[in-house]
Short mmCIF file of C-alpha atoms in Angstrom, two decimals:
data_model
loop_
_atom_site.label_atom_id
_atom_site.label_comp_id
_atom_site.label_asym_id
_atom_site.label_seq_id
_atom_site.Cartn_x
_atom_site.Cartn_y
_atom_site.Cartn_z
CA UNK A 75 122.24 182.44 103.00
CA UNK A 76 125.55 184.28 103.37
CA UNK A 77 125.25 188.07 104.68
CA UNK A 78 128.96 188.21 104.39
CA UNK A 79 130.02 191.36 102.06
CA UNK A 80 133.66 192.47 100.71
CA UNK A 81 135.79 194.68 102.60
CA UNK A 82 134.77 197.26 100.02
CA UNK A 83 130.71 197.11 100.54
CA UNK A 84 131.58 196.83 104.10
CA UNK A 85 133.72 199.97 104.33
CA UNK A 86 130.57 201.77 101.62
CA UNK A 87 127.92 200.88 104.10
CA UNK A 88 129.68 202.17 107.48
CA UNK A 89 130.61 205.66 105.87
CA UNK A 90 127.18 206.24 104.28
CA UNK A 91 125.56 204.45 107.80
CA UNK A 92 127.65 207.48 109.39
CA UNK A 93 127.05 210.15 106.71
CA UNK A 94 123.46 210.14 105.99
CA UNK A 95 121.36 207.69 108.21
CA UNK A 96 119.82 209.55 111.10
CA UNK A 97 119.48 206.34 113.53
CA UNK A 98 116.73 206.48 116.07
CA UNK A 99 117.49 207.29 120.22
CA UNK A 100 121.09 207.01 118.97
CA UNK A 101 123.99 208.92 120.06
CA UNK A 102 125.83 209.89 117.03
CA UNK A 103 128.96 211.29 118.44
CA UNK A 104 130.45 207.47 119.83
CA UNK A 105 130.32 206.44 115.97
CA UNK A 106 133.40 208.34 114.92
CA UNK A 107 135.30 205.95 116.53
CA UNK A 108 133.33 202.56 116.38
CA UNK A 109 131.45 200.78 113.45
CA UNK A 110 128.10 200.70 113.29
CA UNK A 111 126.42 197.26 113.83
CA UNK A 112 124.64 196.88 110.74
CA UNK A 113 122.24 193.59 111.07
CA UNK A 114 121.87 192.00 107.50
CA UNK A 115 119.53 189.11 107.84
CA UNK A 116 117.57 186.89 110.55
CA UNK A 117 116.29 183.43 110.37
CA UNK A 118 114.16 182.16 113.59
CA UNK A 119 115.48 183.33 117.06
CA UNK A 120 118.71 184.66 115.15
CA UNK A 121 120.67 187.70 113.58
CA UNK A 122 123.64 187.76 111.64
CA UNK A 123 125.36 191.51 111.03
CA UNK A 124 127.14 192.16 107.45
CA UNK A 125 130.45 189.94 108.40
CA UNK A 126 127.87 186.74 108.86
CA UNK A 127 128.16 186.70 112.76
CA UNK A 128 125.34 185.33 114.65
CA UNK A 129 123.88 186.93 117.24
CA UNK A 130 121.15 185.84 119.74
CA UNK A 131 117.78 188.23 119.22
CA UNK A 132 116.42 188.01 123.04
CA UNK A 133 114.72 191.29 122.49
CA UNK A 134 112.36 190.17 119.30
CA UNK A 135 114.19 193.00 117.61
CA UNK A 136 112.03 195.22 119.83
CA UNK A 137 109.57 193.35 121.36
CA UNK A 138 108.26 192.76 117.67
CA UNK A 139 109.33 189.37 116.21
CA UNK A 140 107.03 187.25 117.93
CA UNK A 141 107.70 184.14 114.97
CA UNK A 142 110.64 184.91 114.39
CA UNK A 143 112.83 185.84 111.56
CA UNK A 144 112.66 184.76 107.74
CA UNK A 145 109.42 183.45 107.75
CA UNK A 146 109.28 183.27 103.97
CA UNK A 147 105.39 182.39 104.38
CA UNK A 148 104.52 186.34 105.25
CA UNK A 149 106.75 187.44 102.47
CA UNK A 150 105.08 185.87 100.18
CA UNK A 151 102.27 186.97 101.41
CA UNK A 152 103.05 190.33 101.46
CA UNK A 153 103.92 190.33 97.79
CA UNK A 154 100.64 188.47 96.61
CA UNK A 155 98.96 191.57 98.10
CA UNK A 156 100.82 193.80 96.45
CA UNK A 157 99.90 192.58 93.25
CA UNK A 158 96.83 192.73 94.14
CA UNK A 159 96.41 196.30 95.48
CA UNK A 160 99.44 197.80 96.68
CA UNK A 161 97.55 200.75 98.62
CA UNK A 162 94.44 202.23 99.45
CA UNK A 163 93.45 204.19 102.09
CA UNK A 164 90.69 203.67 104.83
CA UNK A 165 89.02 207.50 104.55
CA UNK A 166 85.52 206.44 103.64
CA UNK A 167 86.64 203.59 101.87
CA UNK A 168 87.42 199.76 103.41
CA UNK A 169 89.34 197.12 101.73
CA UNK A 170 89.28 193.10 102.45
CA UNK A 171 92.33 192.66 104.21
CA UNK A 172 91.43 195.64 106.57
CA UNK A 173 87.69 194.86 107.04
CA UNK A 174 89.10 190.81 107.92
CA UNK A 175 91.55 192.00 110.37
CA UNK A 176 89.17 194.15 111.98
CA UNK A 177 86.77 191.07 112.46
CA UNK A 178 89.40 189.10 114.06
CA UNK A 179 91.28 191.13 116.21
CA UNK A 180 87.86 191.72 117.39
CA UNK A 181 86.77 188.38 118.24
CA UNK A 182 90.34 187.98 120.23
CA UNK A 183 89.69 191.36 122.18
CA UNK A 184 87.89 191.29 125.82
CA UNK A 185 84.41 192.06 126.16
CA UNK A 186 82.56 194.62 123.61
CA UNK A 187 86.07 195.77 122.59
CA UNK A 188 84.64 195.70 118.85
CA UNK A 189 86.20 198.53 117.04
CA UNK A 190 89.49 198.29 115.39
CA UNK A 191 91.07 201.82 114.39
CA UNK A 192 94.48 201.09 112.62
CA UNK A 193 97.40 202.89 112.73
CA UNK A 194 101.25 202.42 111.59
CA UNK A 195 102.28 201.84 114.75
CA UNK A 196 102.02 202.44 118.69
CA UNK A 197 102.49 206.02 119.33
CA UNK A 198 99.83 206.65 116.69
CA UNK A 199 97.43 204.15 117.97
CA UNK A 200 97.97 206.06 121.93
CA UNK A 201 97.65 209.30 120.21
CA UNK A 202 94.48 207.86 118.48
CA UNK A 203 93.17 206.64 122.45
CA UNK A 204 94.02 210.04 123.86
CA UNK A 205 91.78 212.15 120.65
CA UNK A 206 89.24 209.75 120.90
CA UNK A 207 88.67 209.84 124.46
CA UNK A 208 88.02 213.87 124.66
CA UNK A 209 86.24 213.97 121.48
CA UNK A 210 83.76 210.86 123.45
CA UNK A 211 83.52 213.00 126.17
CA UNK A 212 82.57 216.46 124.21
CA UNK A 213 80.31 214.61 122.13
CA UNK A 214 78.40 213.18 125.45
CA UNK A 215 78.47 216.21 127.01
CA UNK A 216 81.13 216.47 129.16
CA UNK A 217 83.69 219.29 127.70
CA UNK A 218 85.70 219.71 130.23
CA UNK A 219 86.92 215.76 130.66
CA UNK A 220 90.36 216.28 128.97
CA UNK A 221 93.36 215.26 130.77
CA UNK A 222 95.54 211.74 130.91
CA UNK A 223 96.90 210.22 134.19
CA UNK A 224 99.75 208.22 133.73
CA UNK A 225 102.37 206.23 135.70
CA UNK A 226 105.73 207.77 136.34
CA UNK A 227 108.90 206.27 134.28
CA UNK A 228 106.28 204.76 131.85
CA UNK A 229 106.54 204.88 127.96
CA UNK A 230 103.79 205.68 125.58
CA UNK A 231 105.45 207.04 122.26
CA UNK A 232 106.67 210.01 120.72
CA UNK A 233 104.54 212.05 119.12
CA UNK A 234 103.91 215.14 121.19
CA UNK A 235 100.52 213.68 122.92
CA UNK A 236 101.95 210.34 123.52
CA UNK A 237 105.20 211.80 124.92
CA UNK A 238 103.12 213.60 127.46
CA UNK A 239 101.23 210.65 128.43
CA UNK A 240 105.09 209.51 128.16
CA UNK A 241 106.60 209.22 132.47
CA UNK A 242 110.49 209.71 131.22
CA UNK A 243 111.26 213.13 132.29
CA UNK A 244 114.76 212.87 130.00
CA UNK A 245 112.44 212.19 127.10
CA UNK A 246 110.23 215.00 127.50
CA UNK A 247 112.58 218.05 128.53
CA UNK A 248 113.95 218.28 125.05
CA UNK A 249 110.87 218.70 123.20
CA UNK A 250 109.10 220.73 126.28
CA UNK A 251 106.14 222.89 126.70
CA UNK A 252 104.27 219.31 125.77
CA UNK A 253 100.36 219.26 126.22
CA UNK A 254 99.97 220.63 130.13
CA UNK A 255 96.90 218.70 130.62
CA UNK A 256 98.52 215.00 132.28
CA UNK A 257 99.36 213.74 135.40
CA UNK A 258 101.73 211.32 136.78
CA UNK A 259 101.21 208.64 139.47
CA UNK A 260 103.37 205.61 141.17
CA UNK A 261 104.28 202.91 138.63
CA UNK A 262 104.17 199.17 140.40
CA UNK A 263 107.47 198.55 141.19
CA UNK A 264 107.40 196.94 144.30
CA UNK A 265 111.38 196.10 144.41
CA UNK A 266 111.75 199.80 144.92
CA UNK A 267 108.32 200.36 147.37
CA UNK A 268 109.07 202.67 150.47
CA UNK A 269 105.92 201.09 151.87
CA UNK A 270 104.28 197.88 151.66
CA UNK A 271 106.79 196.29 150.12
CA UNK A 272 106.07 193.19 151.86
CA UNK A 273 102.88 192.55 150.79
CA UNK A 274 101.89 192.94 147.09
CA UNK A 275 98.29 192.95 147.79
CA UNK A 276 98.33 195.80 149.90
CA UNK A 277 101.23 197.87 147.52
CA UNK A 278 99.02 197.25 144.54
CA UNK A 279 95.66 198.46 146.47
CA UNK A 280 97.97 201.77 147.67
CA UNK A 281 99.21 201.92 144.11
CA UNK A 282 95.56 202.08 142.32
CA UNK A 283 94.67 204.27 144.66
CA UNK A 284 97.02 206.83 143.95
CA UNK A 285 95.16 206.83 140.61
CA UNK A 286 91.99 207.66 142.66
CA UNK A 287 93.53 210.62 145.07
CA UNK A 288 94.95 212.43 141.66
CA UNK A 289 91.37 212.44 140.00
CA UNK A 290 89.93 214.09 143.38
CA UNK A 291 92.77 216.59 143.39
CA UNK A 292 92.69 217.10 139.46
CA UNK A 293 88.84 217.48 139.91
CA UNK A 294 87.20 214.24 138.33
CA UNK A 295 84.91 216.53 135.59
CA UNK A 296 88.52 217.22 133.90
CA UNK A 297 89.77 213.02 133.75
CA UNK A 298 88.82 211.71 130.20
CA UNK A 299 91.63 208.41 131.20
CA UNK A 300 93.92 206.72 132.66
CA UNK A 301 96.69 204.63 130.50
CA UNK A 302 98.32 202.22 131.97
CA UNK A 303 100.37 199.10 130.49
CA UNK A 304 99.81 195.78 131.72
CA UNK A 305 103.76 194.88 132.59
CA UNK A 306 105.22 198.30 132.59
CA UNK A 307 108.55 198.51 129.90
CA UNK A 308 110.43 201.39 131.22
CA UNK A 309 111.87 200.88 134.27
CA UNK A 310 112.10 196.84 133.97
CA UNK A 311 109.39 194.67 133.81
CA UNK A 312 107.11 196.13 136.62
CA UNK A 313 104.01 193.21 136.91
CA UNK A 314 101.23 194.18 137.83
CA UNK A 315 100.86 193.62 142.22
CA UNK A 316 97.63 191.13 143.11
CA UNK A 317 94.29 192.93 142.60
CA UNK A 318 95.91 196.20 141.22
CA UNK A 319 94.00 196.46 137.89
CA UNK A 320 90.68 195.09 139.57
CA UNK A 321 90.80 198.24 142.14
CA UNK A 322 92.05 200.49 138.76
CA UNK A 323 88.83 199.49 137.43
CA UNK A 324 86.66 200.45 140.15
CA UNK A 325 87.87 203.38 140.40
CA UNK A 326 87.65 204.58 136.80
CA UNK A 327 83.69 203.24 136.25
CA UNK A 328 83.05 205.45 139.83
CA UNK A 329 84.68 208.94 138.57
CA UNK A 330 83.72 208.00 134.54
CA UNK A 331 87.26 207.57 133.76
CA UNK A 332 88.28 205.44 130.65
CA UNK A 333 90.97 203.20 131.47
CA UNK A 334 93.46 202.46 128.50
CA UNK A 335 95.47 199.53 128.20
CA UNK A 336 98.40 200.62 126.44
CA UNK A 337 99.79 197.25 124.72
CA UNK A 338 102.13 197.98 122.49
CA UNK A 339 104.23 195.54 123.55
CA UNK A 340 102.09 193.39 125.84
CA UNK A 341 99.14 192.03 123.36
CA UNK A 342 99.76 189.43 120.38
CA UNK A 343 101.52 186.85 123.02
CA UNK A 344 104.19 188.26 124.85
CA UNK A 345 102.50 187.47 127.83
CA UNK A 346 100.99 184.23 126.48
CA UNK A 347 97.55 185.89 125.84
CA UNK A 348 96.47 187.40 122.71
CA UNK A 349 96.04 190.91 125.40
CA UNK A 350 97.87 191.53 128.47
CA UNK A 351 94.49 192.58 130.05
CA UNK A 352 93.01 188.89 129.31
CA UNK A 353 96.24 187.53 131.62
CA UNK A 354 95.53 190.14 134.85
CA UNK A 355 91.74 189.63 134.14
CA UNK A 356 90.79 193.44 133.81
CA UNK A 357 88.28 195.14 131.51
CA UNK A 358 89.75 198.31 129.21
CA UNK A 359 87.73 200.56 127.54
CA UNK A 360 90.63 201.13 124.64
CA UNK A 361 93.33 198.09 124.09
CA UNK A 362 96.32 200.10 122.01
CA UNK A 363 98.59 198.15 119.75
CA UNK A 364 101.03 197.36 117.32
CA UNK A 365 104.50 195.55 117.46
CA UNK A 366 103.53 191.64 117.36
CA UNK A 367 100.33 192.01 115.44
CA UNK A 368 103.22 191.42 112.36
CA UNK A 369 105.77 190.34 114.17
CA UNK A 370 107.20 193.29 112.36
CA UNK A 371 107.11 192.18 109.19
CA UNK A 372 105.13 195.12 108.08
CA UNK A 373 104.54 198.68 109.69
CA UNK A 374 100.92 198.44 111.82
CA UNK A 375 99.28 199.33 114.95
CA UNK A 376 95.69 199.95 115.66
CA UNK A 377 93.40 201.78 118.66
CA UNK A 378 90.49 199.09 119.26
CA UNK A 379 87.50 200.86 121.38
CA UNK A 380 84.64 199.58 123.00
CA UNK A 381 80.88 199.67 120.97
CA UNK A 382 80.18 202.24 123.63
CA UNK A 383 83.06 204.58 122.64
CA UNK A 384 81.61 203.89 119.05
CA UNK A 385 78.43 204.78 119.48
CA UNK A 386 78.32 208.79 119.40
CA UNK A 387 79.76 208.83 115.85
CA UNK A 388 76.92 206.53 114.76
CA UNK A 389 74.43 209.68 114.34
CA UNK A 390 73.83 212.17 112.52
CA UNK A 391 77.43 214.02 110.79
CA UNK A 392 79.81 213.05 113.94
CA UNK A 393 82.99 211.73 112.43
CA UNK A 394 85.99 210.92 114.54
CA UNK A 395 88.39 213.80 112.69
CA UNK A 396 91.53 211.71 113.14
CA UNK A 397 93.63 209.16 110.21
CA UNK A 398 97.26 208.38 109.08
CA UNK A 399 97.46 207.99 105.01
CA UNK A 400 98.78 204.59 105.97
CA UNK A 401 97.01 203.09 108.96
CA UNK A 402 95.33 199.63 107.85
CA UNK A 403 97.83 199.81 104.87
CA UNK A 404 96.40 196.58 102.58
CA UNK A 405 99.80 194.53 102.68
CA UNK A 406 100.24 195.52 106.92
CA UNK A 407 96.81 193.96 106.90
CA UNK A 408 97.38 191.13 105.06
CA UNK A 409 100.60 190.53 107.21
CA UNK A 410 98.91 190.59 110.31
CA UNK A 411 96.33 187.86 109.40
CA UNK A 412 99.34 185.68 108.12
CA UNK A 413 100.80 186.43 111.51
CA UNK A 414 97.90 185.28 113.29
CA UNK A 415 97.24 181.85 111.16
CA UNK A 416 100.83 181.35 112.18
CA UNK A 417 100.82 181.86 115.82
CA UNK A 418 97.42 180.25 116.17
CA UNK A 419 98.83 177.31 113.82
CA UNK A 420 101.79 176.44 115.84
CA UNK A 421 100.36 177.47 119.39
CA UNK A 422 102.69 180.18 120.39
CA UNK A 423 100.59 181.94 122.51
CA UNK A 424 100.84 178.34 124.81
CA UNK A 425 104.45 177.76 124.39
CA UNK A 426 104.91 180.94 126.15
CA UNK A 427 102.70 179.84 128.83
CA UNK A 428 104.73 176.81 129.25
CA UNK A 429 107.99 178.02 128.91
CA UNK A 430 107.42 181.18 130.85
CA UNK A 431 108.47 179.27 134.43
CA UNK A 432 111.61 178.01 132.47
CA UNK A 433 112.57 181.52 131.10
CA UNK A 434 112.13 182.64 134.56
CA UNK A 435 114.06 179.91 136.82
CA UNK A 436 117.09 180.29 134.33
CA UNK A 437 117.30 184.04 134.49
CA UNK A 438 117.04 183.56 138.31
CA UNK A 439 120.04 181.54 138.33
CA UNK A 440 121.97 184.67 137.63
CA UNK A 441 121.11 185.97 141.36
CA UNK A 442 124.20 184.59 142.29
CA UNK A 443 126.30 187.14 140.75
CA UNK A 444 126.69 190.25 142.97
CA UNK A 445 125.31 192.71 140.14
CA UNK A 446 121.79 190.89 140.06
CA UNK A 447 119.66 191.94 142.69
CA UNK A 448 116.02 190.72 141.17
CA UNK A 449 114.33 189.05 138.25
CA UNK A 450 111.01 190.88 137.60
CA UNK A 451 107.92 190.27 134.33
CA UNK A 452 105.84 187.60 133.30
CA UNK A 453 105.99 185.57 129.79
CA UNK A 454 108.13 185.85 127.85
CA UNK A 455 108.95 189.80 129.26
CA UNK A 456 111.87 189.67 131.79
CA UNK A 457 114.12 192.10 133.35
CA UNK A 458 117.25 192.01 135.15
CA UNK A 459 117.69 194.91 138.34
CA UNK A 460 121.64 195.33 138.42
CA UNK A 461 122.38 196.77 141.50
CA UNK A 462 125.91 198.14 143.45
CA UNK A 463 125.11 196.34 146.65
CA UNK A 464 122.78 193.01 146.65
CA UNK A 465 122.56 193.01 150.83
CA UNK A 466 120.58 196.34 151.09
CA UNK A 467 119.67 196.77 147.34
CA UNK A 468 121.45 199.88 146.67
CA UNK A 469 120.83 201.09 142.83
CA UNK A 470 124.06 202.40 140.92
CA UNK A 471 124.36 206.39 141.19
CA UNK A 472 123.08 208.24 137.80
CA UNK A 473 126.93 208.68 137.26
CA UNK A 474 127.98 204.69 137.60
CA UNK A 475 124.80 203.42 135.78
CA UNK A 476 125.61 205.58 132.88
CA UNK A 477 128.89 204.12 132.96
CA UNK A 478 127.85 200.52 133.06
CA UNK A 479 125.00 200.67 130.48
CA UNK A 480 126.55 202.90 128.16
CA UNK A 481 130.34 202.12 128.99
CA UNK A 482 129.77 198.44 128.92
CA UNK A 483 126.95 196.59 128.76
CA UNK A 484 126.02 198.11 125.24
CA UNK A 485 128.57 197.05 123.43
CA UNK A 486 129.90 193.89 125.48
CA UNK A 487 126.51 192.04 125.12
CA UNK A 488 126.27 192.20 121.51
CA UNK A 489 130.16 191.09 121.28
CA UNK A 490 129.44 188.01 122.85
CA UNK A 491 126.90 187.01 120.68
CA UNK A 492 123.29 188.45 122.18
CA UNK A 493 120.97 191.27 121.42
CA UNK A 494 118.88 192.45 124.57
CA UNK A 495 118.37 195.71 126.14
CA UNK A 496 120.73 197.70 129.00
CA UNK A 497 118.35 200.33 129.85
CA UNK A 498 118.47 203.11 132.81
CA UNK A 499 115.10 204.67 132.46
CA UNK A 500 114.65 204.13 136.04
CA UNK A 501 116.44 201.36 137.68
CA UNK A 502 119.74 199.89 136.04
CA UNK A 503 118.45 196.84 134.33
CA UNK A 504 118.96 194.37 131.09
CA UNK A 505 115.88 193.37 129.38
CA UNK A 506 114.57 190.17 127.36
CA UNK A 507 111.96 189.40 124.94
CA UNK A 508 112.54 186.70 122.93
CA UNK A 509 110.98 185.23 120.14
CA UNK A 510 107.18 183.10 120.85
CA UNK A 511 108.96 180.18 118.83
CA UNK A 512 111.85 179.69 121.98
CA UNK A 513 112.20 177.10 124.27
CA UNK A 514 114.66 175.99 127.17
CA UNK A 515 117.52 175.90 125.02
CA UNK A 516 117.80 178.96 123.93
CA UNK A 517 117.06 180.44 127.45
CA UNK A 518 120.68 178.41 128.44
CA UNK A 519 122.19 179.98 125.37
CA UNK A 520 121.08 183.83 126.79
CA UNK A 521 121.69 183.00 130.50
CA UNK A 522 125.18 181.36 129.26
CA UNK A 523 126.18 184.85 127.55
CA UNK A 524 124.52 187.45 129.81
CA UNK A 525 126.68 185.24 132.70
CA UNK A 526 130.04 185.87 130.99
CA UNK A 527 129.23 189.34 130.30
CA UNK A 528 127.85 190.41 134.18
CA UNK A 529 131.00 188.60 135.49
CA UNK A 530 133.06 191.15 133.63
CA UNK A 531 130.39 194.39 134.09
CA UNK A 532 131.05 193.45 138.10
CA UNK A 533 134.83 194.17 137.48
CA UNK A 534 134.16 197.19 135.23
CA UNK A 535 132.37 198.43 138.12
CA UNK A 536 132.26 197.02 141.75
#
């Protein structure tokens, strides 16, 4: 199917694009002088913009597609529900779809992680963790248990909760006085460590226990939780060290401290597991979601809680005073179970697992180049550190990584055919997530690309 349009259409689209569409974490100024890519159509691992060129999706648009594009099977399935029933909401009412995806998700989550809270997407389902986690804690008699500890450079959303949780300081300053009541600790990224950086073991214990000095200091009858991702986004790929989330653990059953596992991007296979805490063997007390459970063919996310959490608003007139008019939304739903049949049909979840050593080893062959200092992230969730100077691993300067990610890398990777992510939330890196459905070919088609495109970033800026 040809996404090719006239000259006309084409020149229609990029002056309304510019006129009226308010794109998102876009910098509208550039656009005066440059077109806007305008993606028309995807089919498997690949996108093709309005002039029918093909580009590589190593992102999963956004860590989303997990089956890949044009799977006409969850269309279809997606307008069979409609017919059915288009909408309802889940305020004292349940419909199938919702009450089936519930039950499965579920049986896939760790432990007595048996209550699925939906949302339309991951910022709501954190914002859902946070509100549920004070109103637990007033509810069981402990008021004062109110604030979030997070790790610093992380990303939880954008809704004024979640950007506080949120470790970007560039991300919060515009919207600032955010809710005063979190904290910010070490992320794990060892590549950068001051200390320890030798043994991953010992970083990781140091790490967690930064978690554990902040509750004493914040005074642990004011901690309600901790959220932490299980491969941190921002900042590249940051795995989690040996033993890290075992010692997190501890420490949040000794001070009563709910630990969150923010997976917005980690659960529904992009580590190979259906949830990133099932990989690093650790027990949360909230899982949040969203992203793959789709594979972004429809809006959803959802907050899934322990029975324990549950079990307060199981008496008398407690009700957990928190919704979204489209959370659990009947054709999301319906999606989602498609989505699963599908991934649990054609084993994706294992394909990762196999491939995951092959995604690695040809991403590492790019440590020859000068720029490449490190290849960090597990499954199919990879990063790149760029770095000025490989023999001591000296990052860019704000002033040069701005340069090279904006300058460069943002346009000159999706010219050659490839959609990833240059990203400077932290350390200078470029970030891949491909599709579940790839294999080693494709992995020689990104490393092929991303090669051309370094060589030239090193003369743009070395």
């Amino acid at each position: 199917m040809s996404t090719t349009r006239s000259n006309a259409e084409r020149e229609r689209l990029q002056h309304s694009a510019k006129e009226h569409l308010w794109m998102h974490f876009t910098r509208h100024a550039p656009l005066a002088h440059q077109d806007v890519p305008i993606i028309a159509r995807g089919e498997g691992p690949y996108i093709f913009d309005i002039d029918g060129r093909r580009f590589l999706d190593a992102l999963s648009g956004l860590f989303v597609v997990q089956v890949g594009h044009g799977r006409e099977e969850l269309a279809e399935v997606a307008a069979r529900q409609t017919k059915a029933l288009a909408y309802f909401p889940l305020w004292g009412y349940a419909h199938p779809t919702a009450i089936e995806l519930a039950e499965r998700v579920a049986e896939h989550a760790p432990g007595d992680l048996n209550r699925v809270f939906f949302t339309t997407g991951g910022g709501e389902a954190v914002e859902a963790g946070w509100k549920l986690a004070k109103q637990y804690f007033k509810l069981t008699g402990k008021p004062t248990k109110h604030k979030v500890i997070s790790r610093s450079i992380s990303y939880h959303g954008t809704t004024h909760g979640a950007l506080s949780i949120t470790g970007v300081p560039s991300m919060r300053v515009p919207f600032e006085p955010l809710v005063p009541t979190t904290v910010k600790v070490p992320n794990t990224n060892i590549f950068c460590a001051e200390i320890h950086k030798d043994d991953p073991e010992v970083f990781g214990r140091w790490a967690a226990d930064r978690i554990a000095e902040t509750i004493e200091f914040e005074g642990p009858e004011t901690v309600a939780a901790v959220f932490l991702e299980p491969v941190q986004n921002s900042g590249g790929c940051f795995a989690p060290p040996p033993g890290y989330f075992q010692r997190v653990r501890e420490i949040c059953d000794e001070y009563d401290v709910l630990l969150v596992s923010d997976e917005v991007i980690c659960a529904f296979g992009r580590l190979g597991y259906m949830f990133g805490a099932q990989r690093y063997g650790y027990q949360p007390d909230i899982i949040t979601c969203a992203k793959g459970i789709t594979s972004g063919y429809s809006p959803l996310g959802a907050m899934i809680a322990s029975d324990r959490l549950m079990e307060p608003f199981l008496t008398g007139t407690n009700a957990f005073s928190h919704g979204y008019t489209f959370g659990g939304h009947p054709v999301s739903t319906a999606v989602a179970l498609a989505n699963l049949d599908i991934m649990e049909r054609e084993s994706l979840n294992a394909n990762v697992l196999r491939n995951e050593v092959a995604l690695r080893a040809t991403l590492e062959r790019l440590l020859d180049l000068d720029i490449v200092g490190g290849v960090r992230g597990d499954g199919y969730f990879f990063a790149l550190e760029l770095v000025k100077d490989k023999a001591t691993n000296q990052p860019f300067t704000a002033e040069e990584s701005e340069r090279l990610v904006r300058g460069f890398l943002g346009t000159q990777l999706l010219e050659a055919g490839i959609y990833c992510r240059p990203d400077n939330r932290g350390d200078t890196v470029v970030q891949f997530a491909p599709p579940m459905i790839c294999g080693p070919t494709h992995f020689d088609e990104m490393e092929s690309i991303v090669r051309d495109v370094l060589k030239r970033a090193e003369a743009f800026i070395l």
